[in-house]
Amino acid sequence: MIIQVIAAFFATLFFSIIFNISKNQLLYCGINGAIGWLVYLLTINMDSIIFSTFLGALTISIIAHILSKIRKAPVTIYLIAGIIPLVPGAILYKAIYNIVIQDYDMSTYYGIQATQLACAIAVAVFLVASVTKSPRMKK
């Protein structure tokens, strides 16, 4: 598990470098991605992969909003970089691969799973963004 969290840190860090995030924000982006992946790993056996992805994305989104306030930087810097480890790229690859080999049942299965994971990420990000933008939170 430690190796996976370290790998998530570096994946997020290198993604941030590719997208030209400023040098003084890189460490925080990497930490955000690593913490989100840690939450995902800790909850993966608890319920389902979709719920674990939701909790990981929720954690990343909360941390991104906190870092944004503390570091006085846009939330998207931390949010987009931090979400990278949770993106269901391998599952989308399996869906497309199964289309190519004409196994449409498995392709449908992986396609639906990838859609569910993407929706879990989107709902988590939206939930935190809507709570932090509420009129009560601006005081």
XYZ file of N, CA, C and O in Angstrom:
556
model
N 0.827 -1.189 0.000
C 0.000 0.000 0.000
C 0.874 1.257 0.000
O 0.528 2.224 -0.672
N 1.977 1.229 0.721
C 2.866 2.390 0.786
C 3.444 2.702 -0.595
O 3.516 3.868 -0.998
N 3.810 1.655 -1.318
C 4.364 1.847 -2.664
C 3.325 2.469 -3.590
O 3.645 3.356 -4.384
N 2.070 2.036 -3.467
C 1.010 2.609 -4.301
C 0.774 4.082 -3.984
O 0.543 4.890 -4.893
N 0.823 4.445 -2.703
C 0.620 5.848 -2.321
C 1.785 6.707 -2.833
O 1.574 7.816 -3.336
N 2.995 6.190 -2.734
C 4.162 6.912 -3.259
C 4.050 7.058 -4.776
O 4.332 8.127 -5.334
N 3.617 5.991 -5.445
C 3.431 6.052 -6.900
C 2.354 7.075 -7.274
O 2.498 7.809 -8.259
N 1.279 7.141 -6.497
C 0.225 8.126 -6.748
C 0.761 9.544 -6.562
O 0.416 10.459 -7.318
N 1.612 9.724 -5.541
C 2.226 11.034 -5.322
C 3.019 11.461 -6.562
O 2.857 12.569 -7.065
N 3.891 10.564 -7.044
C 4.724 10.916 -8.190
C 3.914 11.044 -9.479
O 4.208 11.898 -10.312
N 2.884 10.222 -9.651
C 2.026 10.353 -10.836
C 1.351 11.720 -10.854
O 1.307 12.397 -11.888
N 0.849 12.125 -9.704
C 0.207 13.440 -9.600
C 1.218 14.558 -9.798
O 0.944 15.538 -10.494
N 2.385 14.400 -9.205
C 3.444 15.403 -9.335
C 3.857 15.571 -10.799
O 3.937 16.696 -11.308
N 4.107 14.456 -11.493
C 4.544 14.540 -12.888
C 3.436 15.047 -13.801
O 3.697 15.771 -14.771
N 2.195 14.693 -13.507
C 1.080 15.249 -14.267
C 1.027 16.759 -14.084
O 0.781 17.501 -15.040
N 1.262 17.212 -12.866
C 1.263 18.653 -12.588
C 2.377 19.364 -13.347
O 2.193 20.484 -13.830
N 3.528 18.721 -13.454
C 4.643 19.308 -14.211
C 4.275 19.418 -15.687
O 4.528 20.447 -16.322
N 3.675 18.371 -16.228
C 3.275 18.384 -17.642
C 2.290 19.518 -17.913
O 2.350 20.156 -18.958
N 1.400 19.775 -16.974
C 0.417 20.841 -17.158
C 0.871 22.184 -16.618
O 0.069 23.086 -16.396
N 2.172 22.306 -16.409
C 2.800 23.592 -16.137
C 2.278 24.282 -14.871
O 2.110 25.494 -14.845
N 2.030 23.509 -13.833
C 1.651 24.072 -12.542
C 2.905 24.710 -11.951
O 3.998 24.186 -12.101
N 2.747 25.823 -11.275
C 3.917 26.516 -10.749
C 4.673 25.642 -9.739
O 4.080 24.818 -9.037
N 5.973 25.857 -9.659
C 6.850 25.001 -8.852
C 6.484 25.005 -7.371
O 6.623 24.000 -6.691
N 5.998 26.131 -6.878
C 5.678 26.189 -5.445
C 4.347 25.502 -5.107
O 3.990 25.397 -3.940
N 3.626 25.004 -6.106
C 2.369 24.274 -5.868
C 2.513 22.770 -6.107
O 1.627 22.002 -5.749
N 3.620 22.340 -6.715
C 3.779 20.939 -7.122
C 3.688 19.966 -5.949
O 3.022 18.933 -6.038
N 4.368 20.268 -4.873
C 4.378 19.374 -3.713
C 2.961 19.175 -3.172
O 2.563 18.044 -2.848
N 2.189 20.241 -3.104
C 0.832 20.167 -2.572
C -0.081 19.363 -3.500
O -0.948 18.624 -3.030
N 0.127 19.509 -4.797
C -0.643 18.703 -5.752
C -0.342 17.222 -5.555
O -1.255 16.389 -5.524
N 0.934 16.895 -5.435
C 1.329 15.507 -5.232
C 0.776 14.923 -3.949
O 0.292 13.780 -3.919
N 0.833 15.692 -2.888
C 0.300 15.232 -1.597
C -1.203 15.011 -1.688
O -1.725 14.024 -1.161
N -1.899 15.898 -2.374
C -3.345 15.758 -2.528
C -3.694 14.464 -3.262
O -4.576 13.719 -2.834
N -2.995 14.186 -4.348
C -3.240 12.952 -5.087
C -2.928 11.719 -4.259
O -3.658 10.718 -4.295
N -1.849 11.771 -3.489
C -1.463 10.637 -2.650
C -2.481 10.387 -1.540
O -2.829 9.229 -1.256
N -2.976 11.438 -0.922
C -3.972 11.280 0.139
C -5.278 10.715 -0.428
O -5.898 9.825 0.162
N -5.688 11.214 -1.577
C -6.896 10.687 -2.215
C -6.769 9.209 -2.543
O -7.700 8.422 -2.331
N -5.608 8.807 -3.049
C -5.385 7.400 -3.367
C -5.332 6.558 -2.085
O -5.812 5.428 -2.074
N -4.770 7.103 -1.012
C -4.731 6.398 0.262
C -6.150 6.138 0.775
O -6.467 5.031 1.222
N -7.009 7.135 0.691
C -8.405 6.966 1.113
C -9.070 5.888 0.256
O -9.794 5.027 0.770
N -8.809 5.930 -1.039
C -9.350 4.913 -1.944
C -8.896 3.516 -1.516
O -9.702 2.588 -1.423
N -7.622 3.358 -1.263
C -7.086 2.046 -0.869
C -7.631 1.564 0.474
O -7.889 0.374 0.662
N -7.797 2.487 1.404
C -8.291 2.113 2.733
C -9.764 1.707 2.709
O -10.216 0.956 3.570
N -10.506 2.199 1.736
C -11.947 1.919 1.687
C -12.329 0.921 0.600
O -13.503 0.568 0.498
N -11.383 0.446 -0.183
C -11.710 -0.432 -1.317
C -12.351 -1.742 -0.853
O -13.229 -2.274 -1.515
N -11.954 -2.280 0.272
C -12.532 -3.525 0.766
C -13.794 -3.312 1.588
O -14.457 -4.277 1.953
N -14.100 -2.065 1.885
C -15.237 -1.756 2.737
C -16.570 -1.966 2.014
O -17.491 -2.553 2.557
N -16.681 -1.494 0.798
C -17.967 -1.575 0.106
C -17.749 -1.911 -1.364
O -17.645 -3.057 -1.732
N -17.648 -0.899 -2.187
C -17.493 -1.138 -3.620
C -16.451 -0.174 -4.182
O -16.088 0.819 -3.555
N -16.007 -0.462 -5.385
C -15.018 0.386 -6.040
C -15.610 1.773 -6.321
O -14.900 2.779 -6.272
N -16.889 1.832 -6.572
C -17.538 3.116 -6.868
C -17.586 3.982 -5.612
O -17.262 5.167 -5.647
N -17.947 3.389 -4.491
C -17.987 4.130 -3.230
C -16.586 4.575 -2.822
O -16.397 5.696 -2.344
N -15.599 3.707 -3.016
C -14.212 4.055 -2.694
C -13.719 5.202 -3.557
O -13.037 6.105 -3.075
N -14.063 5.164 -4.828
C -13.691 6.255 -5.727
C -14.372 7.551 -5.303
O -13.753 8.616 -5.314
N -15.634 7.452 -4.922
C -16.361 8.630 -4.448
C -15.680 9.230 -3.211
O -15.467 10.439 -3.145
N -15.335 8.377 -2.242
C -14.684 8.875 -1.022
C -13.310 9.473 -1.319
O -12.937 10.501 -0.745
N -12.546 8.847 -2.219
C -11.249 9.392 -2.608
C -11.396 10.749 -3.276
O -10.671 11.701 -2.966
N -12.357 10.853 -4.191
C -12.588 12.128 -4.882
C -13.117 13.197 -3.925
O -12.764 14.371 -4.038
N -13.946 12.781 -2.981
C -14.460 13.716 -1.982
C -13.314 14.274 -1.141
O -13.233 15.491 -0.902
N -12.404 13.404 -0.728
C -11.243 13.828 0.053
C -10.364 14.783 -0.747
O -9.943 15.828 -0.238
N -10.095 14.435 -1.986
C -9.267 15.284 -2.851
C -9.911 16.646 -3.034
O -9.239 17.679 -2.971
N -11.217 16.653 -3.236
C -11.924 17.919 -3.450
C -11.902 18.798 -2.195
O -11.690 20.012 -2.283
N -12.088 18.197 -1.045
C -12.042 18.959 0.214
C -10.650 19.539 0.432
O -10.496 20.728 0.750
N -9.627 18.710 0.238
C -8.259 19.180 0.413
C -7.935 20.275 -0.600
O -7.270 21.266 -0.265
N -8.409 20.124 -1.821
C -8.158 21.137 -2.857
C -8.757 22.482 -2.456
O -8.125 23.530 -2.635
N -9.958 22.462 -1.906
C -10.590 23.716 -1.483
C -9.864 24.328 -0.285
O -9.711 25.548 -0.216
N -9.408 23.487 0.627
C -8.653 23.992 1.780
C -7.325 24.588 1.323
O -6.953 25.700 1.739
N -6.607 23.862 0.455
C -5.333 24.374 -0.059
C -5.527 25.667 -0.844
O -4.687 26.571 -0.790
N -6.624 25.743 -1.571
C -6.909 26.947 -2.345
C -7.042 28.178 -1.445
O -6.533 29.248 -1.763
N -7.715 28.001 -0.313
C -7.875 29.118 0.624
C -6.549 29.468 1.297
O -6.195 30.636 1.420
N -5.816 28.433 1.728
C -4.564 28.660 2.448
C -3.495 29.239 1.527
O -2.807 30.200 1.879
N -3.345 28.657 0.344
C -2.267 29.026 -0.576
C -2.669 30.148 -1.537
O -1.855 30.592 -2.327
N -3.924 30.567 -1.472
C -4.434 31.644 -2.327
C -4.149 31.363 -3.809
O -3.559 32.167 -4.526
N -4.580 30.186 -4.232
C -4.417 29.734 -5.612
C -5.750 29.150 -6.069
O -6.590 28.797 -5.245
N -5.942 29.047 -7.371
C -7.204 28.465 -7.864
C -7.372 27.006 -7.417
O -6.411 26.251 -7.349
N -8.592 26.639 -7.120
C -8.910 25.292 -6.672
C -8.557 24.259 -7.746
O -8.140 23.146 -7.424
N -8.708 24.620 -8.995
C -8.487 23.654 -10.082
C -7.051 23.145 -10.140
O -6.819 22.035 -10.613
N -6.114 23.925 -9.655
C -4.713 23.486 -9.639
C -4.580 22.211 -8.830
O -3.962 21.237 -9.256
N -5.168 22.186 -7.668
C -5.064 21.037 -6.779
C -6.075 19.948 -7.125
O -5.793 18.769 -6.967
N -7.230 20.352 -7.604
C -8.311 19.413 -7.860
C -8.035 18.533 -9.078
O -8.095 17.302 -8.988
N -7.724 19.125 -10.187
C -7.517 18.357 -11.413
C -6.294 17.457 -11.280
O -6.335 16.277 -11.659
N -5.222 17.988 -10.732
C -4.025 17.164 -10.545
C -4.285 16.033 -9.557
O -3.860 14.895 -9.776
N -5.003 16.301 -8.485
C -5.240 15.297 -7.462
C -6.154 14.164 -7.903
O -6.040 13.035 -7.431
N -7.038 14.442 -8.825
C -8.002 13.439 -9.290
C -7.345 12.400 -10.205
O -7.853 11.290 -10.353
N -6.217 12.715 -10.792
C -5.579 11.847 -11.790
C -5.454 10.382 -11.352
O -5.780 9.493 -12.138
N -5.012 10.059 -10.143
C -4.904 8.640 -9.787
C -6.240 7.893 -9.784
O -6.273 6.677 -9.932
N -7.341 8.600 -9.628
C -8.653 7.955 -9.552
C -9.342 7.790 -10.903
O -10.344 7.075 -10.992
N -8.839 8.430 -11.928
C -9.481 8.369 -13.241
C -9.452 6.927 -13.754
O -8.402 6.291 -13.747
N -10.594 6.413 -14.215
C -10.674 5.000 -14.608
C -10.107 4.711 -16.004
O -10.798 4.169 -16.874
N -8.866 5.033 -16.219
C -8.250 4.846 -17.532
C -8.091 3.398 -17.927
O -8.350 3.022 -19.073
N -7.677 2.543 -16.998
C -7.487 1.124 -17.315
C -8.814 0.461 -17.660
O -8.875 -0.392 -18.557
N -9.863 0.865 -16.977
C -11.179 0.280 -17.245
C -11.685 0.726 -18.611
O -12.268 -0.068 -19.359
N -11.442 1.985 -18.968
C -11.810 2.448 -20.308
C -11.008 1.716 -21.377
O -11.542 1.378 -22.437
N -9.743 1.458 -21.098
C -8.925 0.694 -22.031
C -9.523 -0.703 -22.243
O -9.620 -1.185 -23.371
N -9.936 -1.349 -21.148
C -10.538 -2.682 -21.258
C -11.829 -2.644 -22.063
O -12.121 -3.573 -22.826
N -12.603 -1.571 -21.886
C -13.849 -1.443 -22.641
C -13.565 -1.339 -24.142
O -14.193 -2.042 -24.952
N -12.615 -0.499 -24.513
C -12.276 -0.332 -25.927
C -11.636 -1.597 -26.486
O -11.942 -2.022 -27.610
N -10.769 -2.229 -25.714
C -10.129 -3.468 -26.148
C -11.172 -4.540 -26.450
O -11.083 -5.249 -27.455
N -12.168 -4.652 -25.589
C -13.209 -5.648 -25.804
C -14.096 -5.314 -26.998
O -14.657 -6.227 -27.622
N -14.212 -4.055 -27.344
C -14.906 -3.694 -28.582
C -14.093 -4.179 -29.780
O -14.634 -4.755 -30.723
N -12.777 -3.971 -29.715
C -11.898 -4.366 -30.813
C -11.945 -5.879 -31.038
O -11.982 -6.348 -32.174
N -11.943 -6.662 -29.953
C -11.972 -8.118 -30.111
C -13.404 -8.649 -30.216
O -13.628 -9.855 -30.206
N -14.353 -7.748 -30.299
C -15.773 -8.041 -30.502
C -16.404 -8.852 -29.365
O -17.271 -9.681 -29.588
N -15.971 -8.581 -28.150
C -16.616 -9.147 -26.960
C -17.478 -8.035 -26.369
O -17.076 -7.329 -25.441
N -18.675 -7.899 -26.900
C -19.506 -6.752 -26.573
C -20.104 -6.827 -25.169
O -20.391 -5.790 -24.571
N -20.269 -8.022 -24.639
C -20.782 -8.133 -23.274
C -19.783 -7.549 -22.265
O -20.155 -6.769 -21.393
N -18.518 -7.931 -22.398
C -17.490 -7.397 -21.484
C -17.253 -5.918 -21.741
O -16.995 -5.159 -20.810
N -17.350 -5.520 -22.993
C -17.187 -4.106 -23.323
C -18.266 -3.269 -22.641
O -17.983 -2.200 -22.095
N -19.473 -3.767 -22.669
C -20.577 -3.065 -22.012
C -20.356 -3.014 -20.502
O -20.570 -1.971 -19.874
N -19.926 -4.135 -19.935
C -19.656 -4.192 -18.500
C -18.616 -3.140 -18.098
O -18.838 -2.353 -17.171
N -17.473 -3.119 -18.811
C -16.419 -2.164 -18.469
C -16.835 -0.725 -18.780
O -16.473 0.202 -18.053
N -17.586 -0.539 -19.834
C -18.055 0.805 -20.169
C -18.978 1.373 -19.108
O -18.871 2.543 -18.720
N -19.881 0.538 -18.613
C -20.791 0.982 -17.550
C -20.019 1.255 -16.265
O -20.274 2.253 -15.581
N -19.059 0.388 -15.957
C -18.267 0.597 -14.741
C -17.466 1.901 -14.826
O -17.400 2.656 -13.852
N -16.859 2.163 -15.983
C -16.103 3.411 -16.156
C -17.015 4.629 -16.034
O -16.633 5.637 -15.421
N -18.215 4.526 -16.570
C -19.180 5.627 -16.467
C -19.583 5.855 -15.013
O -19.673 6.998 -14.548
N -19.804 4.778 -14.269
C -20.157 4.901 -12.859
C -19.026 5.555 -12.061
O -19.278 6.409 -11.200
N -17.798 5.163 -12.344
C -16.655 5.749 -11.633
C -16.508 7.230 -11.972
O -16.246 8.054 -11.093
N -16.664 7.566 -13.243
C -16.569 8.975 -13.646
C -17.673 9.797 -12.988
O -17.442 10.931 -12.543
N -18.865 9.224 -12.896
C -19.978 9.924 -12.234
C -19.714 10.084 -10.733
O -20.057 11.116 -10.158
N -19.115 9.081 -10.114
C -18.788 9.184 -8.682
C -17.805 10.318 -8.441
O -17.952 11.089 -7.486
N -16.817 10.449 -9.318
C -15.846 11.544 -9.205
C -16.550 12.885 -9.390
O -16.353 13.818 -8.607
N -17.391 12.967 -10.419
C -18.088 14.226 -10.709
C -19.018 14.634 -9.570
O -19.063 15.818 -9.187
N -19.740 13.691 -9.008
C -20.658 14.000 -7.904
C -19.881 14.474 -6.674
O -20.284 15.430 -6.008
N -18.763 13.830 -6.384
C -17.956 14.236 -5.229
C -17.432 15.662 -5.402
O -17.505 16.473 -4.469
N -16.922 15.958 -6.580
C -16.401 17.309 -6.844
C -17.525 18.336 -6.772
O -17.376 19.402 -6.162
N -18.666 18.012 -7.365
C -19.811 18.927 -7.354
C -20.319 19.153 -5.934
O -20.656 20.284 -5.561
N -20.389 18.095 -5.149
C -20.886 18.191 -3.777
C -20.042 19.150 -2.946
O -20.573 20.047 -2.276
N -18.745 18.998 -3.009
C -17.861 19.876 -2.226
C -17.914 21.305 -2.768
O -17.966 22.260 -1.999
N -17.930 21.449 -4.083
C -17.982 22.790 -4.668
C -19.281 23.499 -4.303
O -19.282 24.700 -4.002
N -20.388 22.784 -4.286
C -21.660 23.427 -3.958
C -21.750 23.794 -2.482
O -22.348 24.805 -2.125
N -21.142 22.998 -1.618
C -21.155 23.316 -0.181
C -20.259 24.519 0.103
O -20.620 25.397 0.883
N -19.095 24.582 -0.536
C -18.183 25.703 -0.277
C -18.661 26.998 -0.917
O -18.222 28.057 -0.519
N -19.561 26.914 -1.879
C -20.085 28.128 -2.520
C -21.409 28.587 -1.919
O -21.984 29.556 -2.369
N -21.906 27.886 -0.918
C -23.194 28.256 -0.340
C -23.080 29.596 0.402
O -22.017 29.943 0.912
N -24.176 30.351 0.487
C -24.137 31.667 1.147
C -23.705 31.587 2.621
O -23.052 32.492 3.116
N -24.026 30.505 3.309
C -23.653 30.385 4.714
C -22.148 30.257 4.890
O -21.604 30.640 5.900
N -21.463 29.689 3.915
C -20.021 29.445 4.036
C -19.192 30.700 3.778
O -18.018 30.725 4.075
N -19.770 31.755 3.243
C -19.010 32.938 2.875
C -18.760 33.879 4.036
O -18.066 34.851 3.891
N -19.312 33.616 5.183
C -19.131 34.523 6.321
C -17.754 34.445 6.879
O -17.031 33.596 6.934
